[in-house]
Every structure is written in C-alpha cells, then in structure tokens.
Amino acid sequence: MTKTVTGIVDACLVDGMDYGETSEHQMIRDTVREIAADYDWGYWKDCIENKTFPEEYWQDLAADGWLGVTIPEEYGGVGMGMVEMSIVIEELSRGGGQGGIIFVLTPVFGGISIERHGSPEQKEEFLPRIASGDMKFSMGLTEAAAGTNTLNIDTTAEKDGDEFVINGQKMWISGVENADEMLLVTRTSEPKPEDPAYGVTLFLVPDPSEQDGIELTPLDVEVPWFETQYQVDMNNLRVPEDRILGAEDGGLYLLWDTLNTERIAGAASGVGGGLRAIDLAVDYANERSVFDQKIGAHQAIQHPIADAYADLMCAREMTYKASWKWDNGEDCGMEANVAKLRASEAATEAGDVAIQTHGGNGFTSDYEVYDIWQNSRLLETVPVTNEMVRNYIGEHALGMPKSY
Ligand SMILES: Cc1cc2nc3c(=O)[nH]c(=O)nc-3n(C[C@H](O)[C@H](O)[C@H](O)COP(=O)(O)OP(=O)(O)OC[C@H]3O[C@@H](n4cnc5c(N)ncnc54)[C@H](O)[C@@H]3O)c2cc1C
C-alpha cells in the first residue's frame, strides 16, 4: 500500500512569472529547490512523529546562507530582501513538510525584528548567530484572553534595579523546547486613552526552557508539526534591562512592523504548500487508472485542480507585490494581509482537492496530502485569523466601521 510520492512535476512549474522576478531570483529558486529535494516526506514524517527539530535541514539552509537571507552582510547574512525571503519560503514549502513555515520564528521574528529595531549590541550578538544556524527563536505573544485581541495582554514586567521581573502566562507558544531565545511580549505600563498600543515592551529572554522563572506545560495540539505548543507560566522571571528590544512601552509599534513580514512569510508558505498539494494531485491523477482510464482525464478531477492552481497563482502575485513594497520601503499592510488571506484559503482548497484526487489514499499518512491540508487550514487561523484580516480590509481599504 505504500507508494513513493514522486514529488514535483514539471508541468506545474511557472517560474519566471513572479512579481519583479530576475534571473538571480530564478537561481535562488533552483538552488533552494535542490536543498528541499534532499529532504523527502519520510524525513519530515520522522521529525513530526518524534517531535525532533530538523537540524540537518536547518544547517544545510544555514550553510547556503538562506537563514540570513535578509540579514545584512556585515552581520553574516546575504543582505537580500523580502522578495528573496518569499522565494526561499515558497520553494522550501513546495519541497514538503514544514520546510518553509520554519522560517517564521527565527529569520522573521528573530532576524527582521532585531535587524530593524535592535540596538547595535543586540545586532552584533544575535544576527550572526541567526545567519549561521546557531540560534533559534520562539515567540511569546498569545495569552488565554489575548489572542486576536493583542491589546488585552496582562503578562507584566516591572522594573527592579537594572532588571525587569516578569509575571504572567502565555498560551500556544510554539517551539520553546528548541529555542535559544524567546521574543516575549509584556505589559510595562497601562495603555493611554488616546493610544491603546502604548505600554507594551518586548524582551529577548535567553534559554527560555531552562529559566528558573519559567514553567512549560505542553499542550495537546493536533497539527503535523515537529514543534510542541506550550502554556508558558512566568513566575518572577528576571530579565536584564538591556534585553529590551526597541523602546520600553513602545513594543507594539515595532511588533506591528514585523507582523507584515510574518503575514508575507505565511502567504509564501501557503503558496508553496498549496503548489506541493497540486504537484502531488497532478502526479497521482496522471498515474492512477480507474475504469481503464487515468483519473486525470475526468474533468471532475482536472477542473478543481485547475481552479486551486489558478487561485494559488493569484495569491502568489499578491505575495510578491507585498514583498516588493516592503523592500522598497512602501506601506505593504494591505497587500500583506490580502496575500495571507488568499494564500491560506487557496492552499486549503489545494489540499482539499489533492485529498479528493487521492481517494482513500488521501487520508493515509503514506501520502502527504492530508498533512498539507491540515497545515494550510491552520494558516487560516494562525498567526492571525482570516476574520481579523477581513476586518482590516473592511476598515482600511473600504472605509467601513470598525466592529470591535
Ligand atoms: C498550532 C498553533 C501554534 C501557535 N503558535 C503560537 C506562537 O508560537 N506564539 C504565539 O504567540 N501564539 C501562537 N499561537 C496562537 C495563535 O496566534 C492564536 O490562536 C490566534 O491568534 C487566535 O487567537 P485565539 O486562539 O485566542 O482566538 P480568539 O481571539 O479567541 O478568537 C476566536 C475566534 O473569534 C474570531 N474573532 C475574534 N474577534 C473578532 C472580531 N472582532 N471580528 C471577527 N472575528 C473575531 C477570531 O477570528 C477567531 O475565529 C499558535 C496557535 C496554534 C493553534
């Protein structure tokens, strides 16, 4: 019953058509695709089942410079932009497993936040280690009463000499067991009536799984990831003042800045994961015969695949437009949100179509498509829900009333 998935089929390649894509971009795609091809579904399944970090994969990406794709050369990176990061994430996701989404915690939340908002000392300390594959991040924002409503966080940080004492609880925090640092979002002051975002401070917490002031409780989350999600309880956790990222009380402004790149990275991973589902569906449809005919010959099979592919292509255009605007210093909030919305839904559609194409095999773990669907579906909720994205579009593009 086990069948080897043949993977990427040439018929689905549409390279050279992306927003502003150059021959250098094409070279990045080819190189990254080769790395991804070395890590098959069996490798990812093993990492997911045993909850182990894909260290060889990570080190391969580091050795080729991809973990430092946006990190300036003076800090050991390759100094490229978000367009290149999106290409890397798309191609790695298209290679399968958690290949692309793995970028969100470290190169995006760690790398981009510190690159843009870190002190010179923090840049020296963290960026070379991120680029070299020596440092991994986790990100502690969500709380039981503050998921969609970020402003509601009540993990507090109080100044005590040259340290801060942190108390509170975070929920759903991914990958703390692998992290060398946690970007932790705390409240240091009450919000101002005229500025509800005021009063939030970001800390870089070293070795979060080994801190005396942190207790980790694993959560039972049904997603095919190698990381575990945790409830993180902080009891008098002491963090030195120089581990504040950005300004005290000004953390939310810089977090919002980074969140656009998180949405772009999520969109790129949705596009890549969705294309992976299409690749597998096309492969299967062209091989599987029922009633003495390849199932791909039936329009009932072919057209839904074509629809999902078309939707992914549209999402892909918006992803690269958002990336390009970010790189050119333009406001990309709308494009980043639209890209995340369309990519997550198109990827779910592609996963769903791929499952249907695979018949009963679509529900087995020998075939990758059910996992792709779960990951795509997750992207509709995480890191930001699609309802909040639609709220953003309604309010900021269409001038409609804010509902909350
Ligand atoms: C696998 C996984 C990994 C995660 N990893 C991390 C991590 O590493 N770090 C981290 O900080 N967080 C993480 N999260 C948390 C994630 O970001 C939140 O679950 C997400 O932001 C939604 O928050 P919530 O669960 O509190 O939903 P809620 O805020 O309770 O929302 C519930 C529903 O109500 C809807 N809703 C709420 N308000 C409105 C409104 N005004 N208009 C329309 N709809 C509305 C929401 O869209 C959603 O559908 C993770 C979650 C999962 C499942």
Coordinates of C-alpha atoms and ligand atoms in Angstrom, one line a residue:
M1 CA 0.0 0.0 0.0
T2 CA 3.0 2.3 0.5
K3 CA 3.7 4.3 -2.6
T4 CA 6.6 6.6 -3.1
V5 CA 5.5 10.1 -3.8
T6 CA 7.2 11.3 -6.9
G7 CA 7.0 14.9 -5.9
I8 CA 7.4 18.0 -8.1
V9 CA 6.1 17.6 -11.6
D10 CA 7.5 20.0 -14.3
A11 CA 4.0 20.7 -15.7
C12 CA 3.3 22.7 -12.6
L13 CA 6.3 25.0 -12.8
V14 CA 5.5 28.6 -13.6
D15 CA 8.9 30.1 -12.8
G16 CA 9.9 33.4 -14.2
M17 CA 6.4 34.8 -13.9
D18 CA 6.7 36.4 -10.4
Y19 CA 6.4 40.0 -9.4
G20 CA 9.7 41.6 -10.5
E21 CA 11.5 38.2 -10.8
T22 CA 15.0 38.3 -12.2
S23 CA 17.5 35.7 -13.3
E24 CA 19.1 35.9 -9.9
H25 CA 15.7 35.1 -8.4
Q26 CA 15.4 32.1 -10.7
M27 CA 18.8 31.0 -9.5
I28 CA 17.7 31.2 -5.9
R29 CA 14.6 29.1 -6.7
D30 CA 16.7 26.4 -8.3
T31 CA 19.3 26.3 -5.5
V32 CA 16.7 26.2 -2.8
R33 CA 14.6 23.6 -4.6
E34 CA 17.7 21.4 -4.7
I35 CA 18.1 21.6 -1.0
A36 CA 14.4 20.8 -0.4
A37 CA 14.6 17.8 -2.7
D38 CA 17.2 16.2 -0.3
Y39 CA 14.6 16.0 2.5
D40 CA 11.7 13.8 1.5
W41 CA 8.3 13.2 3.2
G42 CA 9.9 10.3 5.2
Y43 CA 12.3 12.8 6.7
W44 CA 9.6 15.2 7.7
K45 CA 7.3 12.5 9.0
D46 CA 10.1 11.3 11.2
C47 CA 10.6 14.8 12.7
I48 CA 6.9 15.3 13.2
E49 CA 6.3 11.9 14.8
N50 CA 9.3 12.1 17.1
K51 CA 9.0 15.8 17.7
T52 CA 12.6 16.4 16.7
F53 CA 14.0 19.6 15.2
P54 CA 15.1 19.1 11.6
E55 CA 18.7 20.0 12.4
E56 CA 20.4 18.7 9.3
Y57 CA 18.0 20.6 7.1
W58 CA 18.4 23.8 9.2
Q59 CA 22.2 23.5 8.9
D60 CA 22.0 23.0 5.2
L61 CA 20.0 26.1 4.8
A62 CA 22.5 28.0 7.1
A63 CA 25.5 26.7 5.1
D64 CA 24.0 28.1 1.9
G65 CA 23.2 31.4 3.5
W66 CA 19.4 31.2 3.4
L67 CA 18.8 31.6 7.1
G68 CA 20.5 35.0 6.8
V69 CA 18.7 35.9 3.5
T70 CA 17.6 39.4 4.8
I71 CA 20.4 39.9 7.4
P72 CA 22.9 42.5 6.3
E73 CA 26.3 41.2 5.1
E74 CA 28.1 42.9 7.9
Y75 CA 26.3 40.6 10.3
G76 CA 27.0 37.4 8.4
G77 CA 23.9 37.4 6.2
V78 CA 23.5 37.8 2.4
G79 CA 21.7 41.2 2.6
M80 CA 18.8 40.5 0.3
G81 CA 15.1 41.4 0.8
M82 CA 11.7 40.1 1.4
V83 CA 11.2 39.1 -2.2
E84 CA 14.1 36.7 -1.9
M85 CA 12.9 35.5 1.5
S86 CA 9.5 34.8 0.0
I87 CA 11.1 32.9 -2.9
V88 CA 13.1 30.8 -0.4
I89 CA 10.0 30.1 1.7
E90 CA 7.8 29.3 -1.3
E91 CA 10.3 26.8 -2.7
L92 CA 11.0 25.2 0.6
S93 CA 7.3 24.8 1.3
R94 CA 6.9 23.3 -2.1
G95 CA 9.5 20.8 -1.2
G96 CA 7.2 19.5 1.5
G97 CA 6.9 19.0 5.3
Q98 CA 7.4 22.1 7.4
G99 CA 10.2 23.3 5.1
G100 CA 9.1 26.9 4.7
I101 CA 7.0 27.8 7.7
I102 CA 10.0 27.0 9.8
F103 CA 11.3 30.5 8.7
V104 CA 8.7 32.4 10.7
L105 CA 10.0 32.1 14.2
T106 CA 13.7 32.6 13.6
P107 CA 14.6 34.5 10.4
V108 CA 11.4 36.6 10.6
F109 CA 10.5 37.2 14.2
G110 CA 14.1 37.0 15.4
G111 CA 16.0 38.3 12.4
I112 CA 13.8 41.0 11.0
S113 CA 12.8 42.4 14.4
I114 CA 16.4 42.7 15.6
E115 CA 17.6 43.9 12.2
R116 CA 15.1 46.8 12.3
H117 CA 14.8 47.6 15.9
G118 CA 17.7 46.0 17.8
S119 CA 20.5 48.1 19.5
P120 CA 23.9 47.9 17.8
E121 CA 25.0 45.5 20.6
Q122 CA 21.9 43.3 20.0
K123 CA 22.6 43.2 16.3
E124 CA 26.2 42.1 16.9
E125 CA 25.1 39.5 19.4
F126 CA 22.1 37.9 17.6
L127 CA 22.2 38.4 13.9
P128 CA 25.4 36.5 13.1
R129 CA 24.1 33.5 15.2
I130 CA 20.8 33.5 13.4
A131 CA 22.5 33.6 10.0
S132 CA 24.9 30.8 10.9
G133 CA 22.1 28.5 12.2
D134 CA 23.4 28.7 15.7
M135 CA 20.3 30.4 17.2
K136 CA 16.6 29.6 17.2
F137 CA 13.7 31.7 18.4
S138 CA 10.3 31.2 19.9
M139 CA 7.7 34.0 20.1
G140 CA 5.5 34.6 23.2
L141 CA 2.6 36.8 22.4
T142 CA -0.7 35.0 22.8
E143 CA -2.5 34.6 26.2
A144 CA -5.7 32.9 27.1
A145 CA -7.6 36.2 27.0
A146 CA -5.4 37.9 24.4
G147 CA -5.1 36.0 21.1
T148 CA -7.0 38.0 18.5
N149 CA -7.1 40.9 20.9
T150 CA -3.4 41.6 21.4
L151 CA -4.1 44.8 23.4
N152 CA -5.5 42.6 26.2
I153 CA -2.2 41.1 27.3
D154 CA -1.6 41.2 31.0
T155 CA 1.8 39.5 31.4
T156 CA 3.5 42.2 33.4
A157 CA 7.2 43.3 33.5
E158 CA 8.2 45.5 36.5
K159 CA 11.5 47.3 36.8
D160 CA 13.7 46.3 39.7
G161 CA 17.1 47.9 39.5
D162 CA 18.7 47.1 36.2
E163 CA 16.4 44.1 35.7
F164 CA 12.7 43.5 35.0
V165 CA 10.6 41.0 36.9
I166 CA 8.1 39.2 34.7
N167 CA 4.9 37.5 35.8
G168 CA 2.1 36.1 33.7
Q169 CA 1.0 33.3 31.4
K170 CA 1.3 32.7 27.6
M171 CA -0.6 30.1 25.6
W172 CA 0.1 28.2 22.4
I173 CA 3.8 29.1 22.3
S174 CA 5.5 27.0 19.6
G175 CA 9.0 25.5 19.8
V176 CA 10.1 26.7 23.2
E177 CA 11.9 23.4 23.6
N178 CA 14.2 24.2 20.7
A179 CA 14.6 27.9 21.3
D180 CA 17.8 29.7 22.4
E181 CA 15.7 32.9 22.7
M182 CA 12.1 33.9 23.2
L183 CA 10.8 37.2 22.0
L184 CA 8.4 37.9 24.8
V185 CA 5.6 40.5 24.7
T186 CA 4.8 42.1 28.1
R187 CA 2.9 45.0 29.6
T188 CA 5.1 47.6 31.3
S189 CA 2.5 50.4 31.6
E190 CA -1.2 51.0 31.3
P191 CA -2.4 52.0 27.8
K192 CA -3.2 55.6 27.2
P193 CA -6.8 56.5 26.3
E194 CA -5.5 58.3 23.2
D195 CA -3.0 55.5 22.4
P196 CA -4.2 52.0 23.3
A197 CA -1.0 50.4 21.8
Y198 CA 1.2 52.2 24.4
G199 CA 2.7 50.3 27.4
V200 CA 3.8 47.1 25.8
T201 CA 7.5 46.1 25.9
L202 CA 9.4 43.3 24.1
F203 CA 12.1 41.2 25.8
L204 CA 14.6 38.8 24.4
V205 CA 14.6 36.0 27.0
P206 CA 17.6 33.7 26.8
D207 CA 17.2 29.9 27.0
P208 CA 13.5 30.0 27.8
S209 CA 13.2 26.3 28.5
E210 CA 15.9 26.5 31.2
Q211 CA 14.9 29.6 33.1
D212 CA 14.0 29.1 36.8
G213 CA 11.2 31.6 36.4
I214 CA 9.5 29.7 33.5
E215 CA 7.4 26.6 33.7
L216 CA 6.4 24.9 30.5
T217 CA 3.3 22.8 30.1
P218 CA 2.9 21.0 26.7
L219 CA -0.5 21.4 25.0
D220 CA -2.2 18.6 23.1
V221 CA -2.4 20.3 19.7
E222 CA -3.3 18.2 16.6
V223 CA -1.1 19.7 13.9
P224 CA 1.5 17.9 12.0
W225 CA 4.4 19.9 13.3
F226 CA 7.7 18.9 14.8
E227 CA 7.3 21.6 17.4
T228 CA 5.2 21.4 20.5
Q229 CA 3.0 24.2 21.7
Y230 CA 3.2 25.2 25.4
Q231 CA 1.5 27.0 28.1
V232 CA 4.3 29.2 29.5
D233 CA 3.9 30.3 33.1
M234 CA 6.3 33.0 34.3
N235 CA 6.8 33.5 38.0
N236 CA 9.2 36.3 38.9
L237 CA 11.3 35.7 35.8
R238 CA 14.2 38.2 35.9
V239 CA 15.4 39.6 32.6
P240 CA 18.2 42.3 32.4
E241 CA 17.1 45.7 31.1
D242 CA 19.5 45.5 28.1
R243 CA 17.3 42.7 26.8
I244 CA 14.5 45.0 25.9
L245 CA 14.0 45.1 22.1
G246 CA 13.2 48.6 20.9
A247 CA 11.8 51.2 23.3
E248 CA 10.2 50.4 26.7
D249 CA 6.5 50.8 26.3
G250 CA 6.8 51.0 22.5
G251 CA 6.9 47.3 21.7
L252 CA 3.6 47.1 19.9
Y253 CA 4.6 49.6 17.2
L254 CA 7.6 47.5 16.3
L255 CA 5.7 44.3 16.6
W256 CA 3.2 45.6 14.1
D257 CA 6.0 46.5 11.8
T258 CA 7.3 42.9 11.9
L259 CA 3.8 41.4 11.6
N260 CA 3.6 42.4 8.0
T261 CA 6.6 40.3 7.2
E262 CA 5.1 37.4 9.2
R263 CA 2.0 37.7 7.0
I264 CA 4.1 37.7 3.9
A265 CA 6.1 34.7 5.1
G266 CA 2.8 32.9 5.9
A267 CA 1.5 33.7 2.5
A268 CA 4.6 32.4 0.8
S269 CA 4.4 29.2 2.8
G270 CA 0.7 28.8 1.9
V271 CA 1.5 29.3 -1.8
G272 CA 4.4 26.8 -1.7
G273 CA 2.4 24.2 0.4
G274 CA -0.6 24.6 -1.9
L275 CA 1.6 24.1 -5.0
R276 CA 3.0 21.0 -3.3
A277 CA -0.6 19.7 -3.0
I278 CA -1.2 20.5 -6.7
D279 CA 2.1 18.7 -7.7
L280 CA 1.0 15.6 -5.8
A281 CA -2.5 15.7 -7.1
V282 CA -1.4 16.1 -10.7
D283 CA 1.1 13.2 -10.3
Y284 CA -1.5 11.0 -8.8
A285 CA -4.2 11.9 -11.3
N286 CA -1.8 11.2 -14.2
E287 CA -0.9 7.8 -12.8
R288 CA -4.0 6.3 -11.2
S289 CA -6.3 4.4 -13.6
V290 CA -9.9 3.6 -12.7
F291 CA -12.3 2.2 -15.3
D292 CA -9.3 1.7 -17.6
Q293 CA -8.6 5.4 -17.8
K294 CA -6.4 7.8 -15.9
I295 CA -8.5 9.7 -13.4
G296 CA -6.8 13.0 -14.5
A297 CA -8.8 12.6 -17.8
H298 CA -12.0 13.3 -16.0
Q299 CA -12.9 16.9 -15.8
A300 CA -14.4 16.3 -12.3
I301 CA -10.9 15.7 -11.2
Q302 CA -9.0 18.0 -13.5
H303 CA -11.0 21.2 -13.1
P304 CA -10.9 21.5 -9.3
I305 CA -7.1 21.1 -9.5
A306 CA -7.0 23.8 -12.2
D307 CA -9.2 26.1 -10.1
A308 CA -7.0 25.6 -7.0
Y309 CA -3.9 26.2 -9.1
A310 CA -5.4 29.5 -10.5
D311 CA -6.2 30.7 -7.0
L312 CA -2.7 30.0 -5.9
M313 CA -1.3 31.9 -8.8
C314 CA -3.3 35.0 -7.8
A315 CA -2.2 34.6 -4.2
R316 CA 1.3 34.3 -5.3
E317 CA 1.2 37.6 -7.3
M318 CA 0.0 39.4 -4.2
T319 CA 2.6 37.8 -2.0
Y320 CA 5.4 39.1 -4.3
K321 CA 3.8 42.5 -4.6
A322 CA 3.7 42.8 -0.8
S323 CA 7.3 41.6 -0.6
W324 CA 8.4 44.1 -3.2
K325 CA 6.6 47.0 -1.5
W326 CA 8.3 46.1 1.8
D327 CA 11.7 46.0 0.2
N328 CA 11.0 49.4 -1.4
G329 CA 10.0 51.0 1.9
E330 CA 6.4 51.3 0.9
D331 CA 3.4 50.6 3.1
C332 CA 2.6 46.9 2.4
G333 CA -0.1 46.4 5.1
M334 CA -2.9 45.9 2.6
E335 CA -1.0 43.6 0.2
A336 CA 0.5 41.5 3.1
N337 CA -3.0 41.0 4.6
V338 CA -4.6 40.2 1.2
A339 CA -1.8 37.8 0.3
K340 CA -2.1 36.0 3.7
L341 CA -5.9 35.7 3.3
R342 CA -5.9 34.5 -0.3
A343 CA -2.9 32.2 0.1
S344 CA -4.2 30.4 3.2
E345 CA -7.6 29.8 1.5
A346 CA -6.1 28.8 -1.8
A347 CA -3.7 26.4 -0.1
T348 CA -6.6 24.9 1.9
E349 CA -8.5 24.5 -1.4
A350 CA -5.5 22.8 -3.0
G351 CA -5.1 20.5 0.0
D352 CA -8.7 19.6 -0.2
V353 CA -8.6 18.9 -3.9
A354 CA -5.5 16.8 -3.5
I355 CA -7.2 14.7 -0.9
Q356 CA -10.2 14.1 -3.1
T357 CA -7.9 13.2 -6.0
H358 CA -6.2 10.6 -3.9
G359 CA -9.4 8.8 -3.0
G360 CA -8.9 6.8 0.2
N361 CA -5.2 7.2 0.0
G362 CA -5.7 10.9 0.7
F363 CA -6.4 10.0 4.3
T364 CA -3.3 7.8 4.9
S365 CA -0.1 9.0 6.3
D366 CA 1.8 7.4 3.5
Y367 CA 0.6 10.2 1.3
E368 CA 1.4 13.8 2.3
V369 CA -1.8 15.5 1.2
Y370 CA -3.8 15.2 4.5
D371 CA -0.9 16.9 6.4
I372 CA -0.7 19.6 3.8
W373 CA -4.4 20.3 4.2
Q374 CA -4.1 20.5 8.0
N375 CA -1.2 22.9 7.7
S376 CA -3.0 25.0 5.1
R377 CA -6.1 25.1 7.2
L378 CA -4.1 26.2 10.2
L379 CA -2.8 29.1 8.2
E380 CA -6.4 30.5 8.1
T381 CA -6.2 30.8 11.9
V382 CA -2.5 31.3 12.7
P383 CA -0.6 33.6 13.1
V384 CA -3.6 35.9 12.5
T385 CA -7.1 34.8 11.9
N386 CA -8.7 35.5 8.5
E387 CA -11.6 37.2 10.2
M388 CA -9.1 39.8 11.5
V389 CA -7.6 40.2 8.0
R390 CA -11.1 40.8 6.6
N391 CA -11.7 43.3 9.4
Y392 CA -8.5 45.1 8.3
I393 CA -9.6 45.1 4.6
G394 CA -13.1 46.3 5.5
E395 CA -11.8 49.1 7.7
H396 CA -8.6 50.3 5.9
A397 CA -9.4 49.6 2.2
L398 CA -13.1 50.1 2.2
G399 CA -13.6 52.7 4.9
M400 CA -16.2 50.6 6.8
P401 CA -16.9 50.9 10.5
K402 CA -14.6 49.0 13.0
S403 CA -16.7 46.2 14.6
Y404 CA -14.7 45.8 17.8
Ligands
LIG1 C1 -0.5 25.4 16.2 C2 -0.5 26.8 16.8 C3 0.7 27.4 17.0 C4 0.7 28.7 17.6 N1 2.0 29.3 17.9 C5 2.0 30.5 18.5 C6 3.3 31.0 18.9 O1 4.3 30.5 18.7 N2 3.2 32.2 19.6 C7 2.1 32.9 19.9 O2 2.2 33.9 20.5 N3 0.9 32.4 19.5 C8 0.8 31.2 18.9 N4 -0.4 30.6 18.5 C9 -1.7 31.3 18.9 C10 -2.4 31.9 17.7 O3 -1.7 33.0 17.2 C11 -3.8 32.3 18.2 O4 -4.5 31.1 18.4 C12 -4.6 33.1 17.2 O5 -4.0 34.4 17.1 C13 -6.1 33.3 17.5 O6 -6.2 33.7 18.9 P1 -7.2 32.9 19.8 O7 -6.9 31.4 19.7 O8 -7.1 33.4 21.2 O9 -8.6 33.1 19.2 P2 -9.7 34.2 19.8 O10 -9.1 35.5 19.9 O11 -10.4 33.6 20.9 O12 -10.8 34.2 18.5 C14 -11.7 33.1 18.3 C15 -12.5 33.4 17.0 O13 -13.2 34.6 17.1 C16 -12.9 35.4 16.0 N5 -12.9 36.8 16.3 C17 -12.5 37.4 17.5 N6 -12.7 38.7 17.4 C18 -13.3 39.0 16.2 C19 -13.7 40.2 15.6 N7 -13.6 41.4 16.1 N8 -14.2 40.1 14.3 C20 -14.3 38.9 13.7 N9 -14.0 37.7 14.3 C21 -13.4 37.8 15.5 C22 -11.4 35.0 15.6 O14 -11.1 35.4 14.3 C23 -11.5 33.5 15.8 O15 -12.0 32.9 14.7 C24 -0.5 29.3 18.0 C25 -1.7 28.7 17.7 C26 -1.7 27.4 17.2 C27 -3.1 26.7 17.0

